[in-house]
Coordinates of N, CA, C and O in Angstrom, one line a residue:
X235 N 7.5 23.4 -29.7 CA 6.0 23.1 -29.1 C 6.0 21.1 -28.9 O 5.5 20.2 -28.3
X236 N 6.4 20.6 -30.5 CA 6.7 19.7 -30.7 C 8.1 18.2 -29.8 O 7.5 17.3 -29.5
X237 N 8.7 19.4 -28.9 CA 10.0 18.8 -28.2 C 8.8 18.6 -26.4 O 9.2 17.5 -25.7
X238 N 8.1 19.7 -26.2 CA 7.2 19.7 -25.2 C 6.6 18.4 -25.3 O 6.3 17.4 -24.5
X239 N 6.2 17.9 -26.4 CA 5.0 17.4 -26.8 C 5.7 15.9 -26.1 O 5.3 14.4 -25.6
X240 N 7.0 15.6 -27.1 CA 7.9 14.3 -27.0 C 8.1 13.7 -25.6 O 7.6 13.4 -24.9
X241 N 8.3 15.4 -24.7 CA 8.9 14.8 -23.6 C 7.5 14.2 -23.0 O 7.7 13.3 -21.6
X242 N 6.9 15.2 -22.4 CA 5.7 14.3 -22.3 C 5.3 13.1 -22.2 O 4.8 12.5 -21.3
X243 N 4.9 12.5 -23.5 CA 4.6 11.2 -23.9 C 5.9 10.5 -23.1 O 5.8 9.5 -22.6
X244 N 7.0 10.9 -23.2 CA 8.5 9.6 -22.5 C 8.2 9.6 -20.9 O 8.4 8.0 -21.4
X245 N 7.4 11.0 -20.5 CA 7.1 10.9 -18.9 C 5.8 9.7 -18.7 O 6.2 9.1 -18.2
X246 N 5.4 10.0 -19.7 CA 4.0 9.6 -18.8 C 4.3 7.6 -19.0 O 3.7 7.3 -18.6
X247 N 4.8 7.4 -20.7 CA 4.6 6.3 -21.1 C 5.6 5.4 -19.9 O 5.7 3.9 -19.3
X248 N 6.8 6.5 -19.4 CA 7.5 5.5 -18.7 C 6.7 5.0 -16.9 O 7.7 4.0 -16.7
X249 N 6.0 5.8 -16.8 CA 5.1 6.1 -15.6 C 3.9 5.2 -15.2 O 3.5 5.1 -14.8
X250 N 3.5 4.7 -16.5 CA 2.1 4.3 -16.8 C 2.8 3.3 -18.4 O 1.7 3.1 -19.8
X251 N 3.6 2.4 -18.2 CA 3.6 1.3 -19.3 C 2.8 0.6 -19.6 O 3.2 0.0 -21.1
X252 N 2.1 0.0 -19.4 CA 1.4 -0.4 -19.7 C -0.1 -0.4 -20.3 O -1.3 -0.7 -20.9
X253 N -0.4 1.4 -20.1 CA -1.1 2.0 -20.6 C -1.5 2.1 -22.3 O -0.5 2.8 -22.9
X254 N -2.3 2.6 -22.4 CA -1.9 3.5 -24.3 C -2.2 5.2 -23.8 O -3.4 5.1 -23.0
X255 N -1.2 5.5 -24.3 CA -1.5 7.1 -24.3 C -1.5 7.7 -25.9 O -0.8 7.4 -26.6
X256 N -2.1 9.1 -25.9 CA -2.5 9.7 -26.7 C -2.5 11.6 -26.2 O -3.2 11.7 -25.0
X257 N -1.5 11.4 -27.0 CA -1.2 13.5 -26.9 C -2.1 14.5 -28.0 O -1.0 13.7 -29.6
X258 N -3.2 14.5 -28.2 CA -3.8 15.1 -29.7 C -4.3 16.1 -29.4 O -4.7 16.7 -28.4
X259 N -4.4 17.1 -31.1 CA -4.7 18.4 -30.2 C -5.7 18.7 -31.5 O -5.8 17.4 -32.8
X260 N -6.6 19.3 -31.4 CA -7.7 19.7 -31.8 C -9.1 19.2 -31.5 O -8.6 18.8 -29.9
X261 N -10.0 19.3 -31.7 CA -11.4 19.5 -31.1 C -11.5 17.9 -30.4 O -10.9 16.8 -30.9
X262 N -12.7 17.7 -29.3 CA -12.8 17.2 -28.5 C -13.4 15.4 -30.4 O -14.0 16.1 -30.4
X263 N -13.3 14.3 -29.3 CA -13.8 12.9 -30.3 C -13.8 12.4 -30.1 O -15.0 11.2 -30.9
X264 N -14.7 12.2 -28.9 CA -15.5 11.5 -27.9 C -16.4 12.1 -27.1 O -15.9 13.4 -26.1
X265 N -16.7 11.4 -26.1 CA -17.5 11.7 -25.2 C -16.8 12.2 -23.6 O -17.1 13.1 -22.5
X266 N -15.7 11.5 -23.4 CA -14.8 11.9 -22.9 C -14.5 13.4 -23.0 O -13.8 14.0 -21.4
X267 N -13.5 13.3 -24.1 CA -13.1 14.8 -24.3 C -13.9 15.7 -24.8 O -13.8 16.7 -23.6
X268 N -15.2 15.4 -25.2 CA -16.6 16.4 -25.1 C -16.3 16.9 -23.2 O -16.0 18.5 -23.4
X269 N -16.8 15.8 -22.1 CA -16.7 16.2 -21.2 C -15.6 17.2 -20.7 O -15.7 18.5 -20.1
X270 N -13.9 16.4 -20.9 CA -12.6 17.8 -20.2 C -13.0 18.9 -20.6 O -12.2 19.4 -20.6
X271 N -13.1 18.5 -21.9 CA -13.1 20.4 -22.4 C -14.4 21.8 -22.3 O -13.8 22.2 -21.7
X272 N -15.3 20.6 -22.2 CA -16.8 21.3 -21.5 C -16.4 21.8 -19.9 O -16.6 23.2 -19.9
X273 N -16.2 21.5 -19.4 CA -15.5 21.3 -17.5 C -14.4 22.4 -17.4 O -13.9 22.7 -17.1
X274 N -13.6 22.0 -19.0 CA -12.0 22.5 -18.6 C -11.5 22.4 -17.5 O -10.5 22.7 -16.8
X275 N -11.5 21.0 -17.4 CA -11.2 19.7 -16.3 C -10.6 18.5 -16.6 O -11.1 17.5 -17.4
X276 N -9.8 17.9 -16.1 CA -9.6 16.6 -16.5 C -10.5 15.6 -15.9 O -11.6 15.2 -14.6
X277 N -10.6 14.6 -16.4 CA -11.9 13.3 -16.3 C -11.6 12.1 -16.3 O -10.7 12.0 -16.7
X278 N -11.4 11.5 -14.3 CA -11.5 10.1 -14.2 C -12.1 9.5 -14.5 O -13.2 9.8 -13.7
X279 N -11.9 8.3 -15.5 CA -13.0 7.4 -15.5 C -13.1 5.9 -14.8 O -11.9 5.3 -15.4
X280 N -13.0 5.1 -13.8 CA -11.6 3.5 -13.4 C -13.1 3.0 -14.1 O -12.1 1.5 -13.9
X281 N -14.7 2.7 -14.2 CA -14.8 1.7 -14.4 C -15.7 2.7 -16.1 O -17.3 3.0 -15.1
X282 N -15.6 2.1 -16.3 CA -16.7 2.7 -17.8 C -18.4 1.7 -17.6 O -18.7 2.8 -18.2
X283 N -18.0 1.0 -17.4 CA -19.4 0.4 -17.4 C -20.2 0.7 -16.0 O -21.4 0.3 -16.3
X284 N -20.1 1.1 -14.9 CA -20.7 1.7 -14.1 C -19.9 3.0 -14.0 O -21.4 4.1 -12.7
X285 N -19.9 4.5 -14.5 CA -19.9 5.5 -14.5 C -21.1 6.2 -15.3 O -21.2 5.9 -16.9
X286 N -22.4 6.2 -14.8 CA -23.7 7.1 -15.2 C -22.8 8.1 -16.7 O -23.6 7.6 -17.2
X287 N -21.8 9.3 -15.8 CA -21.6 9.7 -17.3 C -21.4 9.1 -18.5 O -22.0 9.6 -19.6
X288 N -20.7 8.1 -18.6 CA -20.0 7.3 -19.6 C -20.2 6.5 -20.5 O -19.9 5.8 -21.0
X289 N -21.4 5.9 -19.5 CA -22.4 4.2 -20.0 C -22.2 4.5 -21.1 O -22.2 3.1 -21.9
X290 N -22.8 5.3 -22.1 CA -22.9 5.3 -23.7 C -21.7 4.6 -23.9 O -21.5 3.9 -24.9
X291 N -20.7 4.9 -23.3 CA -19.0 4.2 -24.2 C -18.7 3.3 -24.2 O -17.7 3.1 -24.0
X292 N -19.0 2.4 -23.3 CA -19.0 1.4 -22.5 C -18.8 0.6 -22.9 O -18.1 -0.9 -22.6
X293 N -18.6 0.7 -24.4 CA -18.4 -0.6 -25.6 C -17.1 -0.7 -26.1 O -17.2 -1.0 -26.7
X294 N -16.3 0.8 -25.4 CA -15.0 1.2 -25.7 C -14.1 0.1 -25.9 O -14.4 -1.0 -24.6
X295 N -13.0 -0.3 -25.9 CA -11.5 -0.8 -26.1 C -10.6 -1.4 -24.8 O -10.2 -1.6 -24.6
X296 N -11.3 -0.1 -24.2 CA -11.0 0.5 -22.5 C -11.6 0.5 -21.4 O -13.0 1.0 -22.1
X297 N -11.5 0.0 -20.3 CA -12.5 0.1 -18.7 C -12.2 1.2 -18.3 O -12.6 2.1 -17.4
X298 N -10.8 1.8 -18.3 CA -11.2 3.2 -17.3 C -9.7 3.7 -18.4 O -9.4 3.2 -19.6
X299 N -9.9 5.1 -17.7 CA -9.3 6.2 -18.6 C -9.7 7.6 -17.8 O -9.8 8.2 -17.2
X300 N -8.2 8.0 -18.1 CA -7.8 10.0 -17.8 C -7.6 10.8 -19.4 O -7.1 10.4 -19.6
X301 N -8.1 11.6 -19.4 CA -8.6 12.8 -20.7 C -8.3 14.0 -19.6 O -8.7 14.9 -18.3
X302 N -7.5 14.6 -20.2 CA -7.4 16.6 -19.3 C -7.2 17.0 -20.3 O -6.0 16.1 -21.3
X303 N -7.3 18.3 -20.5 CA -7.5 19.2 -21.5 C -6.6 19.6 -21.6 O -5.9 20.0 -20.7
X304 N -5.7 20.2 -22.8 CA -5.1 21.5 -22.7 C -5.0 22.3 -23.7 O -5.8 22.6 -24.0
X305 N -5.3 23.4 -22.3 CA -5.7 24.4 -22.4 C -4.4 25.5 -23.1 O -3.5 25.6 -22.5
X306 N -5.3 26.7 -23.7 CA -4.7 27.8 -23.7 C -5.4 29.0 -24.1 O -7.0 29.2 -24.7
X307 N -5.2 29.9 -23.2 CA -6.0 30.6 -22.9 C -7.3 30.8 -22.2 O -8.6 31.3 -22.8
X308 N -7.1 29.3 -21.3 CA -8.9 29.3 -20.9 C -9.8 28.4 -22.0 O -10.9 27.3 -22.0
X309 N -9.0 28.2 -23.1 CA -9.9 27.7 -24.2 C -9.2 25.4 -24.7 O -7.6 25.9 -24.7
X310 N -9.8 24.9 -24.4 CA -8.7 23.6 -24.6 C -8.8 23.6 -26.2 O -9.7 24.1 -27.5
X311 N -7.7 23.0 -26.6 CA -7.1 22.9 -28.1 C -6.3 21.6 -27.9 O -6.2 21.5 -29.2
X312 N -6.7 20.6 -27.2 CA -6.4 19.4 -27.5 C -6.4 18.3 -26.1 O -7.3 19.4 -24.9
X313 N -5.8 17.1 -26.6 CA -6.3 16.1 -25.1 C -5.3 15.7 -24.7 O -4.6 14.9 -25.5
X314 N -5.0 15.1 -23.6 CA -4.0 13.8 -22.9 C -5.1 13.2 -22.3 O -5.9 13.7 -21.8
X315 N -4.4 11.8 -22.4 CA -5.5 10.2 -22.5 C -4.5 9.1 -22.4 O -3.8 9.4 -22.5
X316 N -5.0 9.2 -21.0 CA -4.3 7.9 -20.6 C -5.3 6.6 -20.3 O -6.3 7.2 -19.8
X317 N -5.6 5.6 -21.9 CA -6.6 4.6 -21.0 C -5.7 2.6 -20.6 O -4.6 2.7 -21.1

């Protein structure tokens, strides 16, 4: 599993060199991950300040993000995050 995680990180860093990328295993750590986990679908936020779903998180250190849940047997076990 470590080699898959490492390879995914390499691919994402190559395609999004200016982005901060995180692959995290475990429960949701914030509102974006909670949303993606509960919907079992990726979430794209183009502007944290104008997206009504996440205005409460607008004070974060990023403006846009993509968060996708990692699902095992339809249950989220972690998240891939690009900011």
